[in-house]
Amino acid sequence: LTPRPPRSTLLDIRRQRQMCIRDRLDLARAYLDMGDHEGTRGILEEVIAEGNDEQKQEASELMEKLD
């Protein structure tokens, strides 16, 4: 059997991942402000695939601005 990392480590990894996704949302907003819709769309697709429910909702709302 492979040893599992401690629960606190798993929680830290999840928090870091969520922070990265928040950073991607900020980056998507910046791209949108600059008019780079293709770049915005790619980042938002990643957030929709990997984010939590709140982040997915926010990404979907931003995506609507591209259409």
Short mmCIF file of C-alpha atoms in Angstrom, two decimals, residues 1-11 13-14:
data_model
loop_
_atom_site.label_atom_id
_atom_site.label_comp_id
_atom_site.label_asym_id
_atom_site.label_seq_id
_atom_site.Cartn_x
_atom_site.Cartn_y
_atom_site.Cartn_z
CA LEU A 1 0.00 0.00 0.00
CA THR A 2 1.10 3.52 -0.73
CA PRO A 3 1.06 5.78 2.33
CA ARG A 4 -1.46 8.61 2.16
CA PRO A 5 -0.41 12.18 2.92
CA PRO A 6 -1.78 13.67 6.14
CA ARG A 7 -5.24 15.23 5.92
CA SER A 8 -3.84 18.69 6.65
CA THR A 9 -1.57 18.38 3.60
CA LEU A 10 -4.51 17.46 1.38
CA LEU A 11 -6.44 20.49 2.65
CA ILE A 13 -3.24 21.37 -1.61
CA ARG A 14 -6.96 22.05 -2.16
#
